[in-house]
Every structure is written in structure tokens, then in C-alpha cells.
Coordinates of C-alpha atoms and ligand atoms in Angstrom, one line a residue:
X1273 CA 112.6 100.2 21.5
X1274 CA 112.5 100.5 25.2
X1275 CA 108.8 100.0 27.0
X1276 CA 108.9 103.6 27.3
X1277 CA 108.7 105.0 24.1
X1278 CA 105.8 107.1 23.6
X1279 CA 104.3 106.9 20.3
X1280 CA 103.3 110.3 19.1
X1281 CA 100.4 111.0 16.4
X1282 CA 101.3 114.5 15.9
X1283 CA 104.8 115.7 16.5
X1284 CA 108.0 115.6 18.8
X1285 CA 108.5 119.6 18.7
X1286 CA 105.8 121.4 19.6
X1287 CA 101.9 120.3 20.9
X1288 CA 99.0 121.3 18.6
X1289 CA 97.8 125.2 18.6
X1290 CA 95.3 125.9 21.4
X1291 CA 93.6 128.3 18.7
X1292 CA 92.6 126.7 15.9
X1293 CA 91.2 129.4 13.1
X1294 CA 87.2 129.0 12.9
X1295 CA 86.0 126.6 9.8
X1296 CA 85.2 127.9 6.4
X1297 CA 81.4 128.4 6.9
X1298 CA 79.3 130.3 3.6
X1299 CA 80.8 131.4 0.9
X1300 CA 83.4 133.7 0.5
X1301 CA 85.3 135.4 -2.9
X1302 CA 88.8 136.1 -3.1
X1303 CA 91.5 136.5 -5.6
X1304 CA 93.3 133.2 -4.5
X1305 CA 92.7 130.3 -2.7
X1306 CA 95.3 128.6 -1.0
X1307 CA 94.7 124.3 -0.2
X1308 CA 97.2 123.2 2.4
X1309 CA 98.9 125.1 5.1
X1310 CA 102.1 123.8 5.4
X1311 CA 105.4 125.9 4.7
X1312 CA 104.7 125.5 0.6
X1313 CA 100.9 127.0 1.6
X1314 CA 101.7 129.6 4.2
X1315 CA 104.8 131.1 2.5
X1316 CA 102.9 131.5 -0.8
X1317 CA 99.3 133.1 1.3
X1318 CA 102.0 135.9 3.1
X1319 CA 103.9 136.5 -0.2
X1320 CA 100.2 136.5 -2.0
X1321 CA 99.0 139.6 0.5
X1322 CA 102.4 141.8 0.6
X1323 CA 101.7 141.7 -3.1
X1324 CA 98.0 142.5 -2.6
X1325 CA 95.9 140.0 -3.3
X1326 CA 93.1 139.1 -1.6
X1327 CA 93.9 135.5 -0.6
X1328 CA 91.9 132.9 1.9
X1329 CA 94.0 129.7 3.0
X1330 CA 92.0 126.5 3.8
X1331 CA 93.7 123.4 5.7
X1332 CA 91.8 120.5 6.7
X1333 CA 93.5 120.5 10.5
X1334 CA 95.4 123.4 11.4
X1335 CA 98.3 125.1 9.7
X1336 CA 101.5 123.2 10.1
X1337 CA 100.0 119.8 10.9
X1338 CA 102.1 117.6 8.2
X1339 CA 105.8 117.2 7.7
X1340 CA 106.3 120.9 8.2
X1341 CA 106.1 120.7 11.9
X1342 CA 107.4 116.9 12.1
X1343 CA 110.1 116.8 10.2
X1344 CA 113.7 116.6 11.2
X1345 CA 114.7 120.0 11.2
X1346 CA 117.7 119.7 8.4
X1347 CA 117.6 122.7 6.9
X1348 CA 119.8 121.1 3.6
X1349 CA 120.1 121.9 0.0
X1350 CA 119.8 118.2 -0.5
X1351 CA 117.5 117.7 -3.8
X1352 CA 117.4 115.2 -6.6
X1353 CA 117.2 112.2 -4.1
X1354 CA 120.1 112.9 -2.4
X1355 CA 124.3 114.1 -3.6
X1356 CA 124.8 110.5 -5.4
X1357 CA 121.4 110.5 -7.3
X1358 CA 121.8 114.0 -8.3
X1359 CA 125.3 112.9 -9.7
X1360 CA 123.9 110.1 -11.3
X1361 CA 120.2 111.2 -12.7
X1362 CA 120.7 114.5 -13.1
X1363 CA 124.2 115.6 -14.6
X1364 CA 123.5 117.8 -17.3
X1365 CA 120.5 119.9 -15.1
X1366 CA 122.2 119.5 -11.8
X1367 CA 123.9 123.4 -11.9
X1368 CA 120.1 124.6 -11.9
X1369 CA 118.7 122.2 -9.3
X1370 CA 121.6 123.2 -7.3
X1371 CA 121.1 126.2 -7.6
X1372 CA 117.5 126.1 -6.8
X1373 CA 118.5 124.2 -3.9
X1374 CA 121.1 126.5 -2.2
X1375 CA 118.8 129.4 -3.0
X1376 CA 116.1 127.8 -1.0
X1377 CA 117.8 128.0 2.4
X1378 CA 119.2 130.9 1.8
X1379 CA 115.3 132.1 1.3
X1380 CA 114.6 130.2 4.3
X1381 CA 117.2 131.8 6.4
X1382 CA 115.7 134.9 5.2
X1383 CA 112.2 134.5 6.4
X1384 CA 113.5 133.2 9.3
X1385 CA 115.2 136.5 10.5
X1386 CA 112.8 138.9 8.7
X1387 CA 109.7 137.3 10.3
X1388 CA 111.7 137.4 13.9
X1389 CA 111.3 133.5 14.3
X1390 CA 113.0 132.1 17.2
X1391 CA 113.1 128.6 16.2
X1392 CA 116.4 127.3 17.5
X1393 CA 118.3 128.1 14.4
X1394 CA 122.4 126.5 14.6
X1395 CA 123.9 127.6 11.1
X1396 CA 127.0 125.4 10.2
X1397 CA 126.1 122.8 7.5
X1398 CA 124.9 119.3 7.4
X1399 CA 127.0 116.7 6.5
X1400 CA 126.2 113.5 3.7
X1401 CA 128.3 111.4 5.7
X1402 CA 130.8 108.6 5.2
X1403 CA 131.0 105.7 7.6
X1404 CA 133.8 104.0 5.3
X1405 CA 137.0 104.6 3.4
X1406 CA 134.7 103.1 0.1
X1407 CA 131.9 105.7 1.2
X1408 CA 134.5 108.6 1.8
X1409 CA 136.0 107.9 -1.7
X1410 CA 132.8 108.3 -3.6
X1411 CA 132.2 111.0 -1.3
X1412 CA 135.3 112.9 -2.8
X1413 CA 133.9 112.7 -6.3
X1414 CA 130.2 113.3 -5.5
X1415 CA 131.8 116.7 -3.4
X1416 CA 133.7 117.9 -6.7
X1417 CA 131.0 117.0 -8.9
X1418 CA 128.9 119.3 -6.2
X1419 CA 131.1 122.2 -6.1
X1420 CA 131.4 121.9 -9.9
X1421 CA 128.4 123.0 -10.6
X1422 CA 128.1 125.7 -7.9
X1423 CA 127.5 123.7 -5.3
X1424 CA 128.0 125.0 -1.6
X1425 CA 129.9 121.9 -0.6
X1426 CA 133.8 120.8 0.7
X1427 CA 134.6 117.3 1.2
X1428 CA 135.4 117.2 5.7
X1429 CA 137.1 114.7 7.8
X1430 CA 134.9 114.1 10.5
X1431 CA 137.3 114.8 12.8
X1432 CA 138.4 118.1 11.9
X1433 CA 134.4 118.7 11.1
X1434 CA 133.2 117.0 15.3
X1435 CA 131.6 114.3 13.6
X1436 CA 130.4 111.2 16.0
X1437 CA 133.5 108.8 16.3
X1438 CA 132.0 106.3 13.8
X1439 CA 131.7 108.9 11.3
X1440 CA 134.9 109.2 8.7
X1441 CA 133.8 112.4 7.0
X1442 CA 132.0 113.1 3.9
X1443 CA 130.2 115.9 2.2
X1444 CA 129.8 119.5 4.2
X1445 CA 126.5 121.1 2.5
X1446 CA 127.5 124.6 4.2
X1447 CA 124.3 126.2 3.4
X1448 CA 121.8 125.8 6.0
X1449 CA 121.9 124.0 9.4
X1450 CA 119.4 122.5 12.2
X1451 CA 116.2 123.9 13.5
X1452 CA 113.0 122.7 15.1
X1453 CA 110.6 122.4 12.8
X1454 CA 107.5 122.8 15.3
X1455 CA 108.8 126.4 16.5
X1456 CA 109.6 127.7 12.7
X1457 CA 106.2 126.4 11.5
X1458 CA 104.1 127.7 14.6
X1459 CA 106.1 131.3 13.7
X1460 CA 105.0 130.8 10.3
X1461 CA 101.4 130.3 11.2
X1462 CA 101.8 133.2 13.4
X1463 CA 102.7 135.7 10.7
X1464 CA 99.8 134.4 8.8
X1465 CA 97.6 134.7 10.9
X1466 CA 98.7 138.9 12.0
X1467 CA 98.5 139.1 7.9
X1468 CA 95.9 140.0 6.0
X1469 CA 95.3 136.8 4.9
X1470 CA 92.1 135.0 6.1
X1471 CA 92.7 131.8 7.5
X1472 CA 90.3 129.0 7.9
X1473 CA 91.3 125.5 9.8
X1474 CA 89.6 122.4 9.7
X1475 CA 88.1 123.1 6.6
X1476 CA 89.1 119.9 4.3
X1477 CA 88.5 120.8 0.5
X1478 CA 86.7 118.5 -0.8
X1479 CA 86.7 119.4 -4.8
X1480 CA 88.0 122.5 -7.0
X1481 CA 86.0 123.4 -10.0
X1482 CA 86.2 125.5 -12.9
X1483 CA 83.9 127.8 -13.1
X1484 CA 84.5 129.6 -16.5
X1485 CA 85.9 133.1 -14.9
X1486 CA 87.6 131.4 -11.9
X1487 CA 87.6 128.2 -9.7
X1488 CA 85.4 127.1 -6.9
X1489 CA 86.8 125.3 -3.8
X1490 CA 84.0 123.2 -1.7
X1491 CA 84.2 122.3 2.2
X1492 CA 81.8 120.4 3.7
X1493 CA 80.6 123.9 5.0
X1494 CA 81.4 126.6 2.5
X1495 CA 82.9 127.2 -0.6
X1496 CA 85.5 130.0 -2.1
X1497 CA 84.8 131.3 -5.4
X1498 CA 88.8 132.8 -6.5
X1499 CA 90.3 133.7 -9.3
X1500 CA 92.8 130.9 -8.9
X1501 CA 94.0 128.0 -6.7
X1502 CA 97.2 126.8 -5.8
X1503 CA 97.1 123.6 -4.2
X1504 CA 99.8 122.9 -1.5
X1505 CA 98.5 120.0 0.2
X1506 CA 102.3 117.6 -0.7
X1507 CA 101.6 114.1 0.3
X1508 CA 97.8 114.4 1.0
X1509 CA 97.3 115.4 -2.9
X1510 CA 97.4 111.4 -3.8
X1511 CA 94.1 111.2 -2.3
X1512 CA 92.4 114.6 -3.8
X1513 CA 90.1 113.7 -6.7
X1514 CA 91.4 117.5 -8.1
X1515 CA 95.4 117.2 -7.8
X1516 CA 97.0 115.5 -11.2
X1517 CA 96.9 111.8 -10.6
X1518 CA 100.3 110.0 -9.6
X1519 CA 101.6 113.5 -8.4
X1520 CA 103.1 111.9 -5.4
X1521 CA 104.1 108.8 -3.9
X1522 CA 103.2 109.6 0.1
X1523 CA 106.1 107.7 2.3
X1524 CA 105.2 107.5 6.4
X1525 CA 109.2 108.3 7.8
X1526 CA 109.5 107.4 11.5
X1527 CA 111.4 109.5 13.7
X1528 CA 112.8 109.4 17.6
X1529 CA 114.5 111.1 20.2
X1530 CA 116.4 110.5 22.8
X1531 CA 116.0 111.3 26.6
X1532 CA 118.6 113.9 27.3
X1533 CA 121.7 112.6 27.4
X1534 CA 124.3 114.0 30.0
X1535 CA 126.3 116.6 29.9
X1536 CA 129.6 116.0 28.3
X1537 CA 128.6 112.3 26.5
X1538 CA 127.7 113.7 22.9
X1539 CA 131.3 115.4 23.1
X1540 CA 132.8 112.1 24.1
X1541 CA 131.5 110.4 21.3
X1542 CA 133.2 113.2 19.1
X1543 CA 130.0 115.1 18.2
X1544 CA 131.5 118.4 19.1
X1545 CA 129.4 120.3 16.4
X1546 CA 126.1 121.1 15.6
X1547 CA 126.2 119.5 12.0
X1548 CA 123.3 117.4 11.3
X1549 CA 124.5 114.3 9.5
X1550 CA 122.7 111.7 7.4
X1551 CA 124.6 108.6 5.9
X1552 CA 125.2 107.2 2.5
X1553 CA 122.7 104.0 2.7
X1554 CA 120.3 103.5 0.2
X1555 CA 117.8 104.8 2.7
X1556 CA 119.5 107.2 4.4
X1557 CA 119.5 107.6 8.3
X1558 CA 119.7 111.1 9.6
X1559 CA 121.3 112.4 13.1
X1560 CA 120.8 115.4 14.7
X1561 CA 121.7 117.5 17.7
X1562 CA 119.0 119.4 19.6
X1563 CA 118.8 122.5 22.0
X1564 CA 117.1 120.1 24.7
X1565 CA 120.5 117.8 25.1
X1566 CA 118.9 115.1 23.3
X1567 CA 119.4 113.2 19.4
X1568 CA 116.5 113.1 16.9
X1569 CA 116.9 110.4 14.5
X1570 CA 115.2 108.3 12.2
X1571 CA 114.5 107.4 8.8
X1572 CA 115.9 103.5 7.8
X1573 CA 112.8 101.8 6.7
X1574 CA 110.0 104.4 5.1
X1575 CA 106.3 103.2 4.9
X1576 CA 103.6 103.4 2.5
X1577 CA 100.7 104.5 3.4
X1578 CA 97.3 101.8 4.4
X1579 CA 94.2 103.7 2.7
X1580 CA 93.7 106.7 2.7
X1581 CA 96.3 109.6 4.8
X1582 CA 95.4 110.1 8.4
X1583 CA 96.6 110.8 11.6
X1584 CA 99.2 107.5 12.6
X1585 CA 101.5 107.0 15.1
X1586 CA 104.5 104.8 14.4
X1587 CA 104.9 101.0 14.5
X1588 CA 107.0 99.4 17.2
X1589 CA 109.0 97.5 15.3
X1590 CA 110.1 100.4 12.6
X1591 CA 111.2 102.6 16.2
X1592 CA 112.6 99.5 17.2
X1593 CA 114.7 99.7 14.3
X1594 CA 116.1 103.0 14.5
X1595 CA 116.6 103.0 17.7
X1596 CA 119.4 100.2 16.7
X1597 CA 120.7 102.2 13.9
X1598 CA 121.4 104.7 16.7
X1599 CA 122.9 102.5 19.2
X1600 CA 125.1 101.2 16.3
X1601 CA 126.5 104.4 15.0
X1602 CA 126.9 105.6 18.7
X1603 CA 128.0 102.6 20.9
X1604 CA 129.1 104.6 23.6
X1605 CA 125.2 105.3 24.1
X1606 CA 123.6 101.6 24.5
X1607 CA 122.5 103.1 27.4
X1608 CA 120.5 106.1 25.9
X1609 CA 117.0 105.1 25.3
X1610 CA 114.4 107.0 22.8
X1611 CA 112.1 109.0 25.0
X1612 CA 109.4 109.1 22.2
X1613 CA 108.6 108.7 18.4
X1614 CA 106.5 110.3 15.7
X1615 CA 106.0 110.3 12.1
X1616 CA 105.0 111.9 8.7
X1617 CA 104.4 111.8 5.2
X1618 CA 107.2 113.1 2.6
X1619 CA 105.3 113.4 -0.7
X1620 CA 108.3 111.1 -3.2
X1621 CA 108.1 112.0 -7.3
X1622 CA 109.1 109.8 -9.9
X1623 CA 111.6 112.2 -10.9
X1624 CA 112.8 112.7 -7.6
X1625 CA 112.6 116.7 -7.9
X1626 CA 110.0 118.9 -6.6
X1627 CA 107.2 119.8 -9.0
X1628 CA 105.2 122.7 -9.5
X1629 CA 102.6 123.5 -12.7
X1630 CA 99.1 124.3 -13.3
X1631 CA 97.2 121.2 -13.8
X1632 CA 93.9 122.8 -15.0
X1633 CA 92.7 126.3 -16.3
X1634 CA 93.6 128.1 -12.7
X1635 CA 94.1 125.1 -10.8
X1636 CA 98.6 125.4 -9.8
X1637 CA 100.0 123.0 -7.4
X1638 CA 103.7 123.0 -5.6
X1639 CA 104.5 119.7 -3.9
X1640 CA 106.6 116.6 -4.0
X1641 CA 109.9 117.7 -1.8
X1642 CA 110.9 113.9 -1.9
X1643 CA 111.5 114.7 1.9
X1644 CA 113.8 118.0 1.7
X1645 CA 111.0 120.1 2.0
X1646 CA 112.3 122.2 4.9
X1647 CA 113.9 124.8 2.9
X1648 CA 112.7 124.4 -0.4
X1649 CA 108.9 123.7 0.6
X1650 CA 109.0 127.8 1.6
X1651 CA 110.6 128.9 -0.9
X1652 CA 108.5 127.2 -3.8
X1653 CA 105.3 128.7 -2.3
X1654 CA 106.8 131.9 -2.2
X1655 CA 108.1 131.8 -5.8
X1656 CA 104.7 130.5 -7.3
X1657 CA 102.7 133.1 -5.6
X1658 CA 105.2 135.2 -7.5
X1659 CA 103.9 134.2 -10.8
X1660 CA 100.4 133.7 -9.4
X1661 CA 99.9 137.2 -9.0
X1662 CA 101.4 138.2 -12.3
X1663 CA 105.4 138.2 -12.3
X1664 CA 107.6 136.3 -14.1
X1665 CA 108.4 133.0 -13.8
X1666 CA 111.9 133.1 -11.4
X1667 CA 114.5 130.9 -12.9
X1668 CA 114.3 128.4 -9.7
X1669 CA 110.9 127.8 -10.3
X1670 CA 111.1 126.9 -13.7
X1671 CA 113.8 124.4 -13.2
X1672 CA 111.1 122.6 -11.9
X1673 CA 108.2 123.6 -13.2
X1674 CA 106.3 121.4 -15.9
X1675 CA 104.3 121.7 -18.9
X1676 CA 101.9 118.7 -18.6
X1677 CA 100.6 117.3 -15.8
X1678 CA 101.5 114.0 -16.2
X1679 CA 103.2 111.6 -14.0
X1680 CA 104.5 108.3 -14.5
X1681 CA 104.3 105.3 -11.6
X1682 CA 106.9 105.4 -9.0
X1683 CA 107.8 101.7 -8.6
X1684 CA 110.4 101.9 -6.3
X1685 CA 108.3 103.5 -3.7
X1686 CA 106.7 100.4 -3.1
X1687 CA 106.3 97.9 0.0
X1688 CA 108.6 95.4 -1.5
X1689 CA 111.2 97.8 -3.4
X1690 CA 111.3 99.7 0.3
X1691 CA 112.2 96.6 2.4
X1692 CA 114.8 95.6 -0.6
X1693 CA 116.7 99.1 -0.2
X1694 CA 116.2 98.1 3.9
X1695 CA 118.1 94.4 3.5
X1696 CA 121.1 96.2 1.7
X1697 CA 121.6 98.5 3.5
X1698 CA 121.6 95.9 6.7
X1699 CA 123.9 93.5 4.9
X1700 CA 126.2 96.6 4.4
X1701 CA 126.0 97.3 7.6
X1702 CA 127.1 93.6 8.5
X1703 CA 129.7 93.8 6.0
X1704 CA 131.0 97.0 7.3
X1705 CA 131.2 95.6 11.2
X1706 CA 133.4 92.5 10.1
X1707 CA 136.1 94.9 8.0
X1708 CA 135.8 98.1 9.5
X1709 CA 137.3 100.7 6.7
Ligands
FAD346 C1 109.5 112.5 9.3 C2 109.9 113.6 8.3 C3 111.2 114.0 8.4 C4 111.6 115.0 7.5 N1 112.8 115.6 7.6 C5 113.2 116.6 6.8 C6 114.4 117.3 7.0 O1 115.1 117.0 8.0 N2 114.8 118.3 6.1 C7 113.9 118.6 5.1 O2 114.3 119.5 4.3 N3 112.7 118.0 4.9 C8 112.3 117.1 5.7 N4 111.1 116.5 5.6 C9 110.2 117.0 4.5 C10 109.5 118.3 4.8 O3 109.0 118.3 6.1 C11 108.4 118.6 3.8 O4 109.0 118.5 2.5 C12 107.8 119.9 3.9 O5 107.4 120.2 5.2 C13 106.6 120.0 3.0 O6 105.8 121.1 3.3 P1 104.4 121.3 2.6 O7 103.8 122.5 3.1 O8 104.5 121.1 1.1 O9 103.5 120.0 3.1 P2 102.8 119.7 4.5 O10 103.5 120.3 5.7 O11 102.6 118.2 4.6 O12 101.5 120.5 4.4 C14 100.4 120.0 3.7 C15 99.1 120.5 4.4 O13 98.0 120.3 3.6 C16 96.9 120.0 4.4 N5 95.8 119.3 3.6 C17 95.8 118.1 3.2 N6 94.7 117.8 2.5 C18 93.9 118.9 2.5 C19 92.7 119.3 2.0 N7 91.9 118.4 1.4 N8 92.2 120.6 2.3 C20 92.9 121.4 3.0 N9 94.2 121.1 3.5 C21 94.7 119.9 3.3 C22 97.5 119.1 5.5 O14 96.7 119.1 6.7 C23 98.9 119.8 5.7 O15 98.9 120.7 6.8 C24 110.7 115.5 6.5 C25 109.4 115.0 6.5 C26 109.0 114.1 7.4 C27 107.6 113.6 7.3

């Protein structure tokens, strides 16, 4: 990491709202109460009110303050972990959670246009990348295996695909593409806030209750008697004394991004698309383009979380890191230095698959998008206020939906098992540097 680096507590796309909706103050009634205004929370308060219910939508900050406005911007129907671990954990339900997957950025796509978001939208596919003949092999079966079951997917040589030089190829998903994150959720939280849904900010909840005909939902401030609640609060729900304990894992994921780099020098380097690309490691390393001329990247060496889940700003030696994995996969760029960095919490499952349910008689939750929320975080929300107001349960949301709220530990998602998955993934990088291919 260069001197330079500015370590960001929110994010790298878009500054904070100037508006912030007033705090939950009283009580109110409604027919549902939303906890969490991400892209799960917000999708599922608009689909709530064009179906009619009354709904109120309480986040702790302001809509769009976690990893929906932080996160990469690859909108990818990566689920399951990622193509291998799908292969490997998942063979006999992967045609549904494929399914699920592609279906959720074709969703997103969706809301995108219908809402008029301008949010720097470049269809054309990400790519689960190969940086070696061994990783380009596996990458053929994983691809077939993919497309097998439905999948959207066609094994590329990076060439033919303007991949980055150091970049052999590997899997096209075709479905989806880049976007800023900032500008889609601040659009999002625009079209909630023209709706008819009532929107309160920095209203934390602080406990749910039954109440025998409904729930109650407490601020410090107020409280919101509803029918229901759907809690959409991902990461932050391992620290709510009312989500399902063990729900989720939180991970902090550190991100940069370049200064702009001249005209002409991305091109040079072979990256001639707009494909987003993130490698094979076991903790994967994600590259993308963006409409300012610069690279965001990150990833490498996830976090967990020290007490409970607050506002953070990266650690110098984890930017530090990435910003070598960049200068290694782009050596023609030693020169490029990150201009700043920022970070979030993905919300990791056991199971590796999102999970929705109802954990308590009108208590649902929607979370746990192992950190491919983008797409499928919107269309979750969406499909559970579907069956919140009364429809039936859409095949995608079933293939994820659970019985029992019960959750076993996640030990890989621990301090030591994290820096583990780091070291291989270094000594393969070592190994791959002294026999290239
Ligand atoms: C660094 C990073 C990179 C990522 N990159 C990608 C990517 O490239 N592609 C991809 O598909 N996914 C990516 N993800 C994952 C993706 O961003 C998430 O899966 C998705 O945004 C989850 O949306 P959400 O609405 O469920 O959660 P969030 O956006 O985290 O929203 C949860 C909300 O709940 C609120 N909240 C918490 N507690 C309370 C409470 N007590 N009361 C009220 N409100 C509360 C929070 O303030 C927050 O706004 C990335 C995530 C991170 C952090």
C-alpha cells in the first residue's frame, strides 16, 4: 500500500445520503415490518406495497449502508461458494441452485431497467478465471458440469474473451456483468422512498416479539406492532438476540481501487473487455473494470469480525496485500498505485447457499449470500415478500428455503482456517511464478 491510500469507513462508490429518513419515534402499526435496508430489505418493502401491504422498513443507519453499496459490483450467478464447490458440494441440487442463480440477475437486470437506474450497468459476463494450464483444465470440467445443468456458462480463452495477459481463460458466467454498487443501491433507496412504503433510518431494532396476533419490533424510540417481520439485516443478524443463532458467519472483505490509469494501459495489458474476473484460489481475488478509468480489486485474505459489527475501515497490511495481488496479475502496472480502500461484511453459511425461513411464529429472515449477494440479495427479498403477502412459495425460493432454524458452526470461517486458505494460495502463487503453465 502506497502512503496515499485513503482508508474508507463507508464505501468507494458513492458518499452517504444527505437525507437521511427521520428515526422511528412512537408507535406505529402495519402489516409488515421490514429489519434491514439493504437490496434483500428494500426489494422485498417495494414488492410488499405494489402488492398492497402496508409495510414500514427500519435500518439502524440509512438504507444501503452494508455490502449493498460496498461491494464489488459483480453482478454474477456465482452461488454454492463458488463453480468448483458447487461441483463438488452440491451435485445432485446444483440444476436448482443454478437456476436460482441465473434467475437472480436476470431479476436484477430487470429492476434495474424497470426502476430507470442509471448505475453504470456493462452486460457481458464475468469470468471464473484460470491463471494456469492445471486451473484451465479443471476449468473445462467445472464449465460442462455448469452448462449441464443449465448453467449460462462456455469455457473462453482469455484471449479471444480480452482477458488481462496473465489470464489464460476459464469460465464465462454470461448472465450478468459489472455495476457500481453505490449508484444501483442509492436508486434503490430512491424508489423506496417515492413508494408507499414508510421509511425510517437510524432506527436500530433492538428485539422482535411475539405478540399472540402479530410481532412487535422495539427501537430505542418506538416500536411497530405488524402482522409479520422479515428480517434482512445479512451479516449484522449474528449479533441480534432475535435472528436464529449461527445464521451467519460475518467476514470483513477488503477492497481497493486504483488511481485512473491512462488511457490505452488497461488495453495493453490485454483487458480489452468489460468482463469482471475473479481467480481460482481458495480465496478468490476479484478484478474489475470501472467507468472512472480505474480497477477495483480485492478480496485475498477475509477477516472476522472483533466484537460486535460496526463501522471499520480496512487494515494496512490486508490493502497492502492486495494491492500486491494486483501488481502481480498486472505487472505492466507496478506503477499504478490504489487511490483508496474500503470494506464490508458478506454474511458466510455453513452450507454455503443463501437461506431464507421463518424462525418464529411471524418472525422470516432472508440472508447469508456467502458474498454473491448483488443479484440474488434483490431477488430473495422480492421472492419472500411474495410469499409474505400470501402467494406461493416460487420454486427459487424454496431451493433454499428451510424448515428448521437450525445452523451448525462454520469452522472454516475462522481466524486460523482463513489465514490457512491465505498461505496456499501464496505458495501457489510461488509455485506458479517458478513454472509458469
Ligand atoms: C467487500 C464486498 C464485496 C462484495 N462483492 C460482491 C460482488 O462483487 N458480487 C456480489 O454478488 N456480491 C458481493 N458482495 C456481497 C453483497 O454485497 C451482499 O451479499 C448483499 O449486498 C447483501 O445485501 P443485504 O441487503 O442482504 O445486506 P446488507 O446490504 O448488508 O444490508 C443489511 C442492512 O441491515 C441493517 N441493519 C443491521 N442491523 C440492523 C438492526 N438491528 N436494525 C435495523 N437495521 C439493521 C444494516 O445497517 C444494513 O444496511 C460483496 C460484499 C462485500 C462486503
Amino acid at each position: 500500500m502506497t502512503t496515499a491510500t485513503e482508508r474508507l469507513s463507508f464505501s468507494g462508490w458513492i458518499d452517504p445520503p444527505a437525507d437521511p429518513s427521520p428515526a422511528l419515534d412512537g408507535e406505529r402499526r402495519c402489516d409488515v415490518v421490514v429489519i434491514g435496508g439493504g437490496l434483500t430489505g428494500m426489494a422485498a418493502a417495494l414488492r410488499l406495497d405494489e402488492l398492497g401491504a402496508d409495510v414500514v422498513l427500519l435500518e439502524s443507519a440509512f438504507c444501503g449502508w452494508g455490502a449493498s453499496s460496498r461491494n464489488a459490483g459483480h453482478l454474477t450467478p456465482t452461488i454454492g461458494g463458488d463453480p468448483q464447490l458447487l461441483a463438488t458440494l452440491f451435485r445432485r441440487r446444483a440444476p436448482e441452485l443454478v437456476r436460482l442463480a441465473d434467475g437472480a440477475v436476470h431479476f436484477t437486470e430487470g429492476l434495474i431497467a424497470d426502476r430507470g437506474i442509471d448505475c453504470e450497468y456493462e452486460p457481458g459476463g464475468n469470468v471464473s478465471a484460470a491463471l494456469t494450464e492445471g486451473q484451465m483444465k479443471r476449468a473445462e470440467g467445472i464449465a460442462a458440469f455448469l452448462a449441464g445443468c443449465g448453467g449460462e456458462v462456455e469455457l473462453v480463452d482469455g484471449a479471444e474473451a480480452g482477458l488481462p495477459h496473465r489470464f489464460r481463460g476459464g469460465i464465462l458466467e454470461r448472465a450478468g456483468g459489472v455495476l457500481n454498487p453505490g449508484l444501483f443501491t442509492r436508486g434503490l433507496r430512491d424508489s423506496v422512498l417515492a413508494s408507499g412504503v414508510t421509511v425510517h433510518e437510524q432506527s436500530a431494532v433492538e428485539s422482535v416479539d411475539g405478540t399472540g396476533a402479530g410481532v412487535v419490533a422495539r427501537t430505542g424510540a418506538g416500536s411497530v406492532n405488524a402482522g409479520r417481520a422479515l428480517l434482512a439485516t445479512n451479516a449484522y443478524a449474528r449479533d441480534l438476540p432475535y435472528a436464529p443463532p449461527r445464521v451467519v458467519a460475518p467476514l470483513w472483505v477488503t477492497l481497493a481501487e486504483t488511481e485512473p490509469i491512462g488511457p490505452g494501459r488497461l488495453e495493453d495489458a490485454g483487458w480489452t473487455s468489460t468482463k469482471g474476473l475473479y481467480t481460482q484460489h481458495v480465496i478468490l481475488e476479484s478484478y474489475r473494470r470501472t467507468r472512472r478509468g480505474t480497477v477495483v480489486f480485492g478480496s485475498r485474505l477475509p477477516q472476522t469480525p472483533r466484537g460486535v459489527l460496526g463501522a471499520r475501515v480496512p487494515d494496512p497490511g490486508v490493502v497492502g496485500d492486495v494491492v500486491r495481488g494486483f501488481h502481480e496479475r498486472f505487472p505492466s502496472l507496478r506503477d499504478v498505485s490504489a487511490e483508496r480502500a474500503w470494506g464490508g461484511f458478506i454474511a458466510m453459511t455453513p452450507s454455503w447457499l443463501p437461506v431464507a425461513g421463518e424462525s418464529g411464529p411471524g418472525v422470516f429472515y432472508a440472508l447469508g449470500y456467502n458474498g454473491h449477494g448483488l443479484a440474488q440479495a434483490p431477488y430473495v427479498g422480492t421472492l419472500m415478500a411474495d410469499r409474505l403477502a400470501g402467494r406461493e412459495v416460487h420454486d427459487d425460493l424454496a431451493a433454499i428455503w428451510r424448515e428448521v432454524p437450525r445452523f451448525a458452526p462454520a469452522p472454516l470461517f475462522t481466524t486460523p482456517a482463513l489465514r490457512l486458505g491465505w498461505a496456499i494460495d501464496r505458495i501457489s502463487d510461488r509455485m506458479m511464478e517458478r513454472r509458469p503453465g
